[in-house]
Coordinates of C-alpha atoms in Angstrom, one line a residue:
M117 CA -321.7 -174.0 96.0
L118 CA -319.2 -175.5 96.0
L119 CA -317.4 -173.8 93.4
E120 CA -318.4 -170.3 94.4
D121 CA -317.5 -170.6 98.0
T122 CA -313.8 -171.2 96.1
R123 CA -314.1 -168.3 94.2
R124 CA -315.1 -166.2 97.1
T125 CA -312.3 -167.5 99.1
F126 CA -309.4 -167.0 96.8
G127 CA -310.8 -163.4 95.4
A128 CA -311.0 -162.3 98.9
K129 CA -307.0 -164.0 99.1
M130 CA -306.0 -162.2 96.1
A131 CA -307.3 -158.7 97.3
R132 CA -305.4 -159.0 100.6
C133 CA -301.9 -160.1 98.2
G134 CA -302.9 -156.8 97.1
K135 CA -303.8 -154.8 99.5
T136 CA -300.5 -155.8 101.5
D137 CA -298.4 -155.4 97.6
C138 CA -299.9 -152.1 97.8
N139 CA -299.2 -151.1 101.7
E140 CA -295.6 -152.2 101.1
Y141 CA -294.9 -150.3 97.9
T142 CA -296.3 -147.2 99.5
K143 CA -293.8 -147.1 102.4
R144 CA -291.2 -147.8 100.4
R145 CA -291.7 -145.1 98.5
L146 CA -292.9 -142.9 101.5
P147 CA -290.4 -144.5 104.4
I148 CA -292.1 -141.2 106.3
L149 CA -294.8 -144.0 106.8
S150 CA -293.2 -146.7 108.4
W151 CA -291.1 -144.4 111.6
L152 CA -294.0 -141.8 112.3
T153 CA -296.6 -143.7 113.7
S154 CA -293.8 -145.1 116.0
Y155 CA -291.7 -142.0 116.8
K156 CA -291.1 -141.0 120.2
L157 CA -291.1 -138.1 122.1
A158 CA -287.9 -138.6 123.8
W159 CA -286.4 -138.9 120.0
L160 CA -287.6 -135.2 119.3
P161 CA -284.8 -133.0 121.4
Q162 CA -282.0 -135.5 119.7
D163 CA -283.6 -134.4 115.7
A164 CA -283.9 -130.5 117.2
L165 CA -280.1 -130.9 117.8
A166 CA -279.4 -132.8 115.3
G167 CA -281.1 -130.9 112.9
F168 CA -280.0 -127.4 114.5
T169 CA -276.7 -128.2 114.5
V170 CA -276.8 -129.4 110.6
G171 CA -278.3 -125.8 110.1
L172 CA -275.5 -123.9 111.9
T173 CA -272.8 -126.3 108.9
A174 CA -275.3 -125.8 106.5
I175 CA -275.8 -121.7 106.6
P176 CA -271.7 -120.7 106.2
Q177 CA -271.5 -123.5 103.1
G178 CA -274.7 -122.8 101.4
I179 CA -273.7 -119.0 101.2
A180 CA -269.5 -120.2 100.2
Y181 CA -270.7 -123.1 97.3
G182 CA -273.3 -120.4 96.8
V183 CA -270.3 -117.9 95.6
V184 CA -268.7 -121.3 94.1
A185 CA -271.0 -121.5 91.8
G186 CA -270.9 -118.0 90.2
L187 CA -274.2 -116.9 92.1
S188 CA -275.4 -114.6 94.6
P189 CA -274.6 -116.2 97.7
E190 CA -278.5 -116.2 98.5
Y191 CA -278.5 -119.4 96.3
G192 CA -277.1 -121.2 98.8
L193 CA -279.6 -120.8 101.6
Y194 CA -282.2 -121.1 98.8
S195 CA -281.2 -125.0 97.6
S196 CA -280.5 -125.9 101.5
F197 CA -284.4 -125.8 103.0
M198 CA -286.5 -127.2 100.6
A199 CA -284.5 -130.4 100.1
S200 CA -284.2 -130.4 103.6
F201 CA -288.1 -130.5 103.4
V202 CA -288.6 -132.8 101.2
Y203 CA -286.3 -136.2 102.9
I204 CA -287.9 -136.0 105.2
V205 CA -291.2 -137.8 103.6
F206 CA -288.9 -139.7 101.2
G207 CA -285.4 -139.8 102.5
S208 CA -284.8 -143.7 103.6
C209 CA -281.4 -143.2 105.1
T210 CA -281.6 -141.7 108.5
S211 CA -278.1 -139.2 108.6
I212 CA -278.5 -138.1 105.3
T213 CA -278.7 -133.8 104.6
I214 CA -278.9 -133.1 101.0
G215 CA -278.1 -129.4 99.8
P216 CA -275.4 -127.8 98.1
T217 CA -271.9 -129.2 97.5
A218 CA -268.5 -127.9 96.4
I219 CA -268.7 -130.1 93.3
M220 CA -272.3 -129.8 92.3
A221 CA -271.5 -125.9 92.8
T222 CA -268.4 -126.0 90.5
M223 CA -269.8 -128.5 87.9
T224 CA -272.4 -125.4 87.2
Q225 CA -270.3 -122.6 87.3
S226 CA -269.2 -122.6 83.8
L227 CA -272.9 -122.0 83.0
V228 CA -273.6 -119.9 85.2
L229 CA -271.3 -117.5 83.7
K230 CA -272.3 -117.9 80.5
Y231 CA -276.2 -118.2 80.8
G232 CA -277.0 -116.1 84.2
S233 CA -278.4 -117.7 87.5
D234 CA -281.9 -119.4 85.7
I235 CA -279.5 -121.7 83.5
A236 CA -278.6 -123.4 87.5
V237 CA -282.6 -123.8 88.3
L238 CA -283.5 -125.3 85.2
L239 CA -280.8 -127.2 85.2
T240 CA -281.7 -128.3 88.9
F241 CA -285.0 -129.7 87.8
L242 CA -284.3 -131.0 84.7
K243 CA -281.6 -133.0 87.2
G244 CA -284.3 -133.9 89.6
C245 CA -286.7 -134.9 86.4
I246 CA -283.6 -137.3 84.9
I247 CA -282.1 -138.6 88.4
T248 CA -286.1 -139.7 89.5
S249 CA -286.1 -141.2 86.5
L250 CA -283.5 -143.8 86.6
G251 CA -284.8 -145.0 89.9
L252 CA -288.0 -145.8 89.1
L253 CA -286.4 -147.5 86.1
H254 CA -284.3 -149.0 88.4
L255 CA -281.4 -147.8 86.2
G256 CA -278.9 -147.2 88.9
F257 CA -277.3 -150.3 88.2
L258 CA -275.9 -148.4 86.1
L259 CA -273.8 -146.2 87.9
N260 CA -272.0 -149.3 88.6
F261 CA -270.2 -149.0 85.5
I262 CA -267.8 -146.2 87.3
S263 CA -265.6 -147.6 89.3
L264 CA -263.7 -146.6 92.5
P265 CA -260.7 -145.3 91.0
V266 CA -262.3 -143.4 88.5
I267 CA -264.8 -141.7 91.2
T268 CA -261.6 -141.3 93.4
G269 CA -259.8 -139.4 90.6
F270 CA -262.8 -137.2 89.7
T271 CA -263.4 -136.5 93.3
V272 CA -259.7 -135.3 94.2
A273 CA -259.4 -133.1 91.0
A274 CA -262.8 -131.4 92.3
S275 CA -261.4 -130.9 95.1
I276 CA -258.0 -129.3 94.1
N277 CA -260.2 -127.1 91.4
I278 CA -262.5 -126.1 94.0
A279 CA -259.7 -125.0 96.1
A280 CA -257.4 -123.6 93.7
S281 CA -261.1 -121.4 93.0
Q282 CA -260.9 -119.4 96.0
F283 CA -257.1 -118.1 96.4
K284 CA -257.9 -115.2 95.1
A285 CA -260.4 -114.9 97.6
L286 CA -258.1 -116.0 100.4
L287 CA -255.7 -113.3 99.2
G288 CA -258.3 -110.2 98.5
I289 CA -257.3 -110.0 94.7
P290 CA -260.2 -109.1 92.5
G291 CA -261.6 -111.4 89.9
R292 CA -263.2 -115.0 89.9
S293 CA -260.9 -118.1 88.4
D294 CA -262.3 -121.3 86.5
D295 CA -259.7 -123.9 86.4
F296 CA -256.8 -124.8 88.4
M297 CA -254.0 -123.3 85.8
D298 CA -255.9 -120.1 85.2
S299 CA -256.3 -119.9 89.4
L300 CA -252.4 -119.4 89.9
I301 CA -251.5 -117.8 86.8
S302 CA -254.0 -115.0 88.1
V303 CA -252.2 -115.2 91.5
F304 CA -248.6 -114.9 89.9
S305 CA -249.5 -112.5 87.4
K306 CA -250.8 -110.7 90.5
L307 CA -248.4 -110.7 93.5
D308 CA -248.9 -107.0 93.7
E309 CA -252.7 -106.7 94.2
I310 CA -252.5 -109.5 97.5
R311 CA -254.0 -107.6 99.9
Y312 CA -252.3 -108.8 103.3
Q313 CA -255.6 -108.4 105.6
D314 CA -257.8 -109.9 103.4
T315 CA -254.7 -112.9 103.6
L316 CA -254.3 -112.7 106.7
L317 CA -258.0 -113.1 107.9
G318 CA -257.9 -116.0 105.9
I319 CA -255.2 -117.6 107.0
A320 CA -256.4 -116.7 110.7
T321 CA -259.7 -118.5 109.2
I322 CA -258.4 -122.1 108.3
A323 CA -255.8 -122.4 111.7
M324 CA -259.2 -122.2 113.5
L325 CA -261.3 -124.4 111.8
V326 CA -258.2 -127.0 112.1
L327 CA -257.3 -126.6 115.8
F328 CA -261.7 -127.0 116.4
K329 CA -262.3 -129.9 114.5
N330 CA -259.0 -130.9 116.3
L331 CA -260.5 -130.5 119.9
P332 CA -260.9 -133.4 121.7
G333 CA -265.0 -133.3 122.4
R334 CA -267.2 -136.0 123.5
R335 CA -271.3 -135.6 122.8
T336 CA -271.6 -137.7 126.0
G337 CA -268.4 -137.0 128.6
N338 CA -268.4 -133.8 130.8
W339 CA -269.1 -130.0 130.4
M340 CA -266.0 -129.7 129.2
Q341 CA -266.0 -132.1 126.1
K342 CA -269.4 -131.5 125.5
A343 CA -268.7 -127.7 125.0
A344 CA -265.5 -129.0 123.0
W345 CA -267.7 -131.2 120.6
T346 CA -270.2 -128.4 120.5
V347 CA -267.2 -126.4 119.1
T348 CA -266.0 -128.8 117.1
L349 CA -269.7 -129.1 114.8
A350 CA -270.2 -125.6 115.0
R351 CA -266.9 -124.6 113.8
N352 CA -267.9 -123.4 110.0
A353 CA -270.8 -120.7 111.7
L354 CA -268.1 -119.7 114.6
V355 CA -265.6 -118.7 112.1
V356 CA -268.1 -117.0 109.9
I357 CA -269.5 -115.1 113.1
A358 CA -266.2 -114.0 113.9
G359 CA -265.7 -112.7 110.6
T360 CA -268.8 -110.7 109.9
V361 CA -268.3 -109.5 113.8
M362 CA -264.9 -107.7 112.8
A363 CA -266.1 -106.4 109.3
Y364 CA -268.7 -105.1 110.7
V365 CA -266.9 -103.1 113.6
F366 CA -264.4 -101.7 111.3
F367 CA -267.1 -101.0 108.8
I368 CA -269.1 -98.3 111.9
N369 CA -266.1 -96.4 112.4
N370 CA -265.9 -96.3 108.3
Q371 CA -263.2 -98.9 107.9
T372 CA -263.5 -101.7 105.6
P373 CA -260.4 -103.9 105.9
F374 CA -261.4 -107.2 103.9
V375 CA -263.2 -107.6 100.8
L376 CA -267.2 -108.1 101.5
T377 CA -269.2 -110.8 100.0
G378 CA -271.7 -107.3 99.0
T379 CA -275.2 -107.2 98.9
M380 CA -277.5 -110.3 98.6
G381 CA -281.0 -110.5 97.8
E382 CA -282.8 -110.1 100.7
G383 CA -286.1 -111.7 101.9
L384 CA -287.9 -115.4 100.7
P385 CA -287.3 -116.8 97.0
P386 CA -290.4 -116.3 95.2
F387 CA -292.2 -119.8 94.8
G388 CA -292.7 -120.9 90.7
P389 CA -291.5 -123.7 88.5
P390 CA -288.5 -122.7 87.0
P391 CA -287.4 -120.6 84.5
F392 CA -287.7 -122.4 81.1
I393 CA -286.7 -120.2 78.5
I394 CA -283.7 -118.1 79.4
A395 CA -282.9 -114.5 78.7
A396 CA -279.0 -114.2 78.3
N397 CA -276.4 -112.5 75.9
N398 CA -279.0 -110.5 74.8
R399 CA -280.7 -113.1 73.2
T400 CA -283.8 -115.6 74.6
Y401 CA -283.3 -119.1 74.6
D402 CA -286.3 -121.4 74.8
L403 CA -285.8 -125.2 76.3
L404 CA -284.4 -126.9 72.9
E405 CA -281.4 -124.3 73.0
T406 CA -281.2 -124.2 76.7
V407 CA -281.0 -128.1 76.5
V408 CA -278.3 -128.1 73.3
A409 CA -276.6 -125.2 75.7
M410 CA -275.7 -127.2 79.1
G411 CA -274.2 -129.9 76.6
P412 CA -272.4 -132.9 78.2
T413 CA -273.0 -131.0 82.0
L414 CA -276.5 -131.9 81.8
A415 CA -275.4 -135.8 81.4
F416 CA -272.5 -135.7 83.5
V417 CA -274.6 -133.5 86.8
P418 CA -277.1 -136.1 87.8
I419 CA -274.3 -138.9 86.8
V420 CA -271.8 -137.3 89.8
S421 CA -275.0 -136.2 92.0
A422 CA -276.4 -140.0 92.4
I423 CA -273.0 -141.1 92.6
E424 CA -271.6 -138.9 95.7
H425 CA -275.5 -139.4 96.5
M426 CA -275.6 -143.0 96.8
A427 CA -271.1 -143.5 98.1
I428 CA -272.5 -141.4 101.2
A429 CA -275.9 -142.9 101.7
K430 CA -274.0 -146.6 102.2
A431 CA -271.0 -145.1 104.3
F432 CA -274.2 -144.6 107.1
A433 CA -276.2 -146.6 106.3
K434 CA -274.5 -148.6 109.4
G435 CA -275.6 -152.3 108.7
K436 CA -279.0 -151.1 107.5
S437 CA -280.3 -152.4 103.8
L438 CA -280.2 -150.0 101.7
D439 CA -282.9 -148.9 99.3
A440 CA -281.0 -147.4 96.3
T441 CA -283.8 -147.3 94.3
Q442 CA -286.1 -145.2 97.2
E443 CA -282.9 -143.2 97.6
M444 CA -282.5 -142.1 94.2
F445 CA -286.2 -141.1 93.6
A446 CA -285.9 -139.1 96.5
L447 CA -282.7 -137.2 95.3
G448 CA -284.5 -136.7 92.0
L449 CA -287.4 -135.3 93.9
C450 CA -285.5 -132.9 96.4
N451 CA -284.2 -131.4 93.1
M452 CA -287.5 -131.0 91.4
F453 CA -289.1 -129.5 94.2
G454 CA -285.8 -127.0 95.0
S455 CA -286.1 -125.9 91.3
F456 CA -289.2 -123.7 92.8
V457 CA -287.5 -121.8 95.1
R458 CA -284.2 -121.2 93.1
S459 CA -282.7 -124.1 93.7
M460 CA -279.0 -124.8 92.4
P461 CA -277.9 -128.3 91.7
I462 CA -278.0 -130.4 95.1
T463 CA -277.2 -133.3 96.6
G464 CA -275.5 -135.5 99.3
S465 CA -273.0 -133.2 101.7
F466 CA -270.7 -136.0 103.2
T467 CA -269.7 -132.8 105.6
R468 CA -273.4 -132.1 107.4
T469 CA -274.4 -136.3 107.5
A470 CA -271.3 -136.9 109.4
V471 CA -272.3 -133.3 111.7
N472 CA -276.2 -135.7 111.4
Y473 CA -274.5 -138.7 112.5
S474 CA -272.1 -137.8 114.9
S475 CA -275.2 -135.4 116.6
G476 CA -277.4 -138.3 117.4
V477 CA -280.2 -137.7 115.1
K478 CA -283.0 -140.5 115.5
T479 CA -285.3 -140.0 112.1
T480 CA -285.1 -138.0 108.9
F481 CA -287.1 -135.6 111.0
G482 CA -283.9 -133.2 112.1
G483 CA -284.3 -132.3 108.5
L484 CA -286.9 -130.0 109.4
F485 CA -285.1 -128.0 111.9
T486 CA -282.3 -127.2 109.4
G487 CA -284.8 -126.5 106.9
C488 CA -286.7 -123.9 109.3
L489 CA -282.7 -122.4 110.5
V490 CA -281.9 -122.1 106.8
L491 CA -285.3 -120.5 106.4
L492 CA -285.3 -117.8 109.0
A493 CA -281.2 -117.3 107.5
A494 CA -282.8 -116.4 104.5
G495 CA -285.2 -114.4 105.9
L496 CA -283.7 -112.9 108.2
L497 CA -280.3 -112.1 108.4
T498 CA -279.5 -110.9 104.7
S499 CA -278.9 -107.9 105.1
T500 CA -276.0 -109.1 107.7
F501 CA -274.6 -111.9 105.4
R502 CA -273.2 -108.8 103.2
F503 CA -270.2 -108.0 105.6
I504 CA -268.8 -111.6 105.4
P505 CA -265.4 -111.6 104.5
K506 CA -264.5 -113.3 101.3
A507 CA -261.5 -114.6 102.8
T508 CA -263.5 -115.9 105.7
L509 CA -265.5 -117.4 102.6
A510 CA -262.7 -118.6 100.7
G511 CA -260.8 -120.4 104.1
V512 CA -264.1 -122.2 104.8
V513 CA -264.3 -124.0 101.0
I514 CA -260.3 -124.8 101.3
C515 CA -260.1 -126.3 104.1
A516 CA -263.5 -128.1 103.8
M517 CA -261.6 -129.1 100.0
Y518 CA -259.0 -130.6 102.3
Y519 CA -260.3 -132.9 104.4
M520 CA -262.5 -133.9 101.5
L521 CA -258.9 -135.7 100.9
D522 CA -258.4 -139.2 101.8
F523 CA -254.9 -140.0 101.9
K524 CA -254.8 -143.7 103.0
A525 CA -257.5 -144.4 100.3
Y526 CA -254.8 -143.6 97.9
R527 CA -252.3 -145.3 99.6
E528 CA -254.7 -148.6 99.9
L529 CA -255.3 -148.2 95.9
F530 CA -251.8 -147.8 95.1
N531 CA -251.0 -151.1 97.4
A532 CA -254.1 -153.1 96.3
R533 CA -253.3 -152.7 92.4
K534 CA -251.1 -150.7 90.5
L535 CA -253.3 -150.6 87.6
D536 CA -256.4 -148.8 89.4
F537 CA -254.2 -146.6 90.9
A538 CA -253.0 -145.1 87.1
L539 CA -256.6 -145.0 86.5
M540 CA -257.3 -142.8 89.5
M541 CA -254.5 -140.4 88.3
V542 CA -255.2 -140.1 84.6
T543 CA -258.9 -139.1 85.5
L544 CA -257.1 -136.8 88.2
L545 CA -254.9 -135.2 85.6
F546 CA -257.0 -135.0 82.6
S547 CA -260.1 -133.7 85.2
V548 CA -257.8 -130.9 86.6
F549 CA -255.5 -129.7 83.7
L550 CA -258.7 -129.8 81.1
K551 CA -262.5 -129.8 83.3
L552 CA -263.9 -132.0 85.2
E553 CA -266.5 -133.2 82.7
W554 CA -263.9 -134.2 80.4
G555 CA -261.9 -135.9 82.8
I556 CA -264.5 -137.9 83.9
I557 CA -265.6 -139.2 80.5
I558 CA -262.0 -139.8 79.6
G559 CA -261.7 -142.2 82.7
I560 CA -265.0 -143.9 81.9
I561 CA -264.1 -144.5 79.3
L562 CA -260.4 -146.0 79.7
N563 CA -262.2 -148.2 82.2
L564 CA -264.4 -149.5 79.5
I565 CA -261.4 -150.8 77.4
I566 CA -259.3 -152.3 80.6
L567 CA -263.2 -154.0 81.7
L568 CA -263.0 -155.2 78.1
Y569 CA -259.6 -156.4 78.0
F570 CA -259.7 -158.6 80.5
S571 CA -263.6 -159.9 79.3
T572 CA -261.4 -161.5 76.5
R573 CA -259.1 -162.7 79.0
S574 CA -260.2 -165.9 80.9
T575 CA -258.3 -167.3 83.5
V576 CA -258.0 -171.1 84.1
Q577 CA -256.2 -173.7 86.0
T578 CA -254.4 -176.7 84.4
E579 CA -253.4 -180.5 86.1
T580 CA -251.8 -182.5 83.9
Q581 CA -252.2 -186.6 84.8
Q582 CA -250.2 -189.8 83.0
L583 CA -252.9 -192.4 83.0
G584 CA -251.3 -195.5 81.7
D585 CA -250.5 -194.5 78.0
K586 CA -252.4 -191.4 77.8
T587 CA -251.5 -187.5 79.2
V588 CA -255.0 -186.1 80.1
I589 CA -254.6 -182.3 80.5
R590 CA -257.3 -181.2 82.6
I591 CA -258.6 -177.7 82.5
I592 CA -260.9 -175.5 84.9
P593 CA -261.8 -172.3 83.9
E594 CA -263.0 -169.8 86.1
E595 CA -266.7 -169.1 87.1
T596 CA -267.8 -167.6 83.5
V597 CA -266.4 -167.8 79.6
T598 CA -268.5 -164.8 77.9
F599 CA -268.3 -163.9 74.1
P600 CA -265.4 -161.8 73.8
A601 CA -263.1 -164.7 75.4
A602 CA -264.1 -167.4 73.6
E603 CA -261.5 -167.0 70.6
N604 CA -259.0 -166.5 73.2
F605 CA -260.3 -169.1 75.6
R606 CA -259.1 -171.8 72.5
A607 CA -256.4 -170.5 71.3
H608 CA -255.4 -170.9 74.7
I609 CA -256.3 -174.7 75.0
M610 CA -254.6 -175.7 71.8
E611 CA -251.8 -173.9 72.9
L612 CA -251.7 -175.9 76.3
S613 CA -252.2 -179.5 74.3
E614 CA -249.7 -178.5 71.7
D615 CA -247.0 -180.3 73.4
K616 CA -248.3 -183.2 74.6
L617 CA -249.5 -184.7 71.0
C618 CA -252.2 -187.9 71.4
S619 CA -253.1 -186.5 74.8
D620 CA -256.5 -185.9 75.8
V621 CA -258.1 -182.6 77.0
V622 CA -261.0 -183.2 80.1
L623 CA -262.7 -179.9 80.6
D624 CA -263.9 -179.9 83.9
C625 CA -266.3 -177.3 84.5
Q626 CA -267.1 -177.7 88.0
N627 CA -266.9 -173.3 88.7
L628 CA -268.8 -172.6 84.8
K629 CA -271.5 -170.7 85.8
R630 CA -272.6 -170.5 82.3
I631 CA -271.6 -170.3 78.5
D632 CA -273.5 -168.7 75.6
V633 CA -273.0 -169.9 72.5
T634 CA -270.4 -168.3 71.0
V635 CA -268.0 -170.0 73.7
A636 CA -269.8 -173.3 72.5
N637 CA -269.2 -172.7 69.3
N638 CA -266.0 -172.5 69.5
L639 CA -265.6 -175.6 71.6
K640 CA -267.0 -177.5 68.7
L641 CA -264.4 -175.9 66.7
L642 CA -262.1 -176.8 69.6
A643 CA -263.3 -180.6 69.4
N644 CA -262.7 -180.3 65.4
D645 CA -259.1 -179.0 65.5
L646 CA -257.7 -181.7 68.4
R647 CA -259.1 -184.0 66.5
L648 CA -257.4 -183.4 63.5
R649 CA -253.7 -184.3 66.0
G650 CA -254.9 -187.2 66.9
Q651 CA -256.9 -186.0 70.3
T652 CA -260.1 -185.4 72.3
I653 CA -262.0 -183.3 74.4
R654 CA -264.6 -184.3 77.2
C655 CA -266.3 -181.9 79.6
V656 CA -267.2 -182.9 83.1
N657 CA -269.1 -181.6 85.8
C658 CA -271.3 -179.7 83.5
R659 CA -274.5 -177.5 85.3
D660 CA -277.7 -177.8 83.6
N661 CA -277.7 -174.8 82.0
V662 CA -274.0 -175.5 80.5
Q663 CA -275.0 -178.7 79.0
A664 CA -278.4 -177.5 77.4
V665 CA -276.2 -174.6 75.6
L666 CA -273.7 -177.6 74.7
K667 CA -275.9 -180.1 73.5
A668 CA -278.0 -177.5 71.2
I669 CA -274.6 -176.5 70.0
A670 CA -272.1 -178.8 69.8
P671 CA -274.3 -182.3 70.4
D672 CA -271.1 -184.5 69.6
L673 CA -269.0 -183.3 72.3
Q674 CA -269.6 -185.2 75.1
C675 CA -270.7 -183.9 78.3
G676 CA -272.2 -185.2 81.7
S677 CA -271.7 -185.0 85.7
S678 CA -268.8 -186.4 87.5
N679 CA -269.4 -189.9 86.8
D680 CA -268.0 -189.3 83.6
E681 CA -264.6 -188.8 84.8
N682 CA -264.1 -192.6 85.0
L683 CA -263.2 -192.9 81.4
Y684 CA -260.0 -191.3 82.1
Q685 CA -259.6 -193.6 85.4

């Protein structure tokens, strides 16, 4: 009976533990369950205000980024609403908004120009699958091998390329540009085609955006400060509306002084799976051929997207713990579900996230209002969007790219470490003058070479003591000595003790947390080399794991605790 009661009690405890673990895992993967039951009605007005404010930013930016990607402008709207709905359920960061961004648009552009819009939709789905898999397999740590200087150089280059791609639209010159150099050559070779109406409108758009951004507004101030704060947040929508109204007034008076966006697809996008077979260039591409056609873009779009999203999530976590796995999972699902409504690749947007945060959003429920506003715009206003001047959209994009540049961070990078600044500049230059993908590849390779180089150089502190007729050299290595540095570590100790024949060497392992068998074998060889010169080496202050490796590989090498120092005192 006692045994039976024990089994029942143990079984009940295991069942409770299993149920608790299951509930915790479910809440981690569905963060909506953590806040929905405790949601307060007082939060609803703030979530609604934030959601609508973000929507007013998302609509003009989405249209602009759809154009940057080489797609019809409505694709920017299609890319904005589904992610807002999906992130409500799966998102763990309150302020994050996911949608089209300038970097995702420019990385997609070359494929769209070659193979049409279907490949952008399929890329969105495949990118979502990759990021979701990385999240579920907890492989997000791989992104840590891409350093801040590489990311910074890539971001600056992307901003320059994107802004340069809008120069022709800003000046009213027909056609599009592929990269920075192509844009400059196109502009200077077609100076006679510049339209002063578009140029004035584009410059005025930029000037108004800068003016609105710097208005002294506050969300909690008096009515004038609140009004200024509202104008600041909705500045993109206001300049686009103003440009559209101006163009429409000219249109009804039989005048078209500006180059307009033109016809857009009307109504909501069809709901269905992404196109796994692409028809382009008078032929049909199956899934495998399409993946091959995507080339390195298929690898780097998910990487850049995840980096961009995680950087924004960390910036707006505001002291709260960040579940990186869940954020990658949510980002992947947003792309996968978005591909069913013809979305282009999407990720976290810094601009719209900043608007969401400054609007006082309380939960991810604010995304419902953003998504609904974008849906209404896509369903009801697409006939109106055809009157948006291209110069206005170009001004919006150029201004957004300028504010992506962080000159203070570049100065800090230069002052902190010249090598990191040089790495940033190399990534920047190759990204601007070759392609973004090649730039980040070269940056990552150089970064890994630098990392490997320094991993072969171990840092040690040395102290010399004269004890009677003996000279003792105490060597204190850094936290870890790994196999790439093993040979250099042995040669360095031999060099330090070379000019002091008949001296002894003390290897003080007080900071050494771990070693591998290669290092242990090199210490064994070092002991033999020193013995031939009439010297000895002893290890002190060894941790248990270090002592275990030495005992297995170099049993003749004495190793022990700090008490062993008495051998020299």
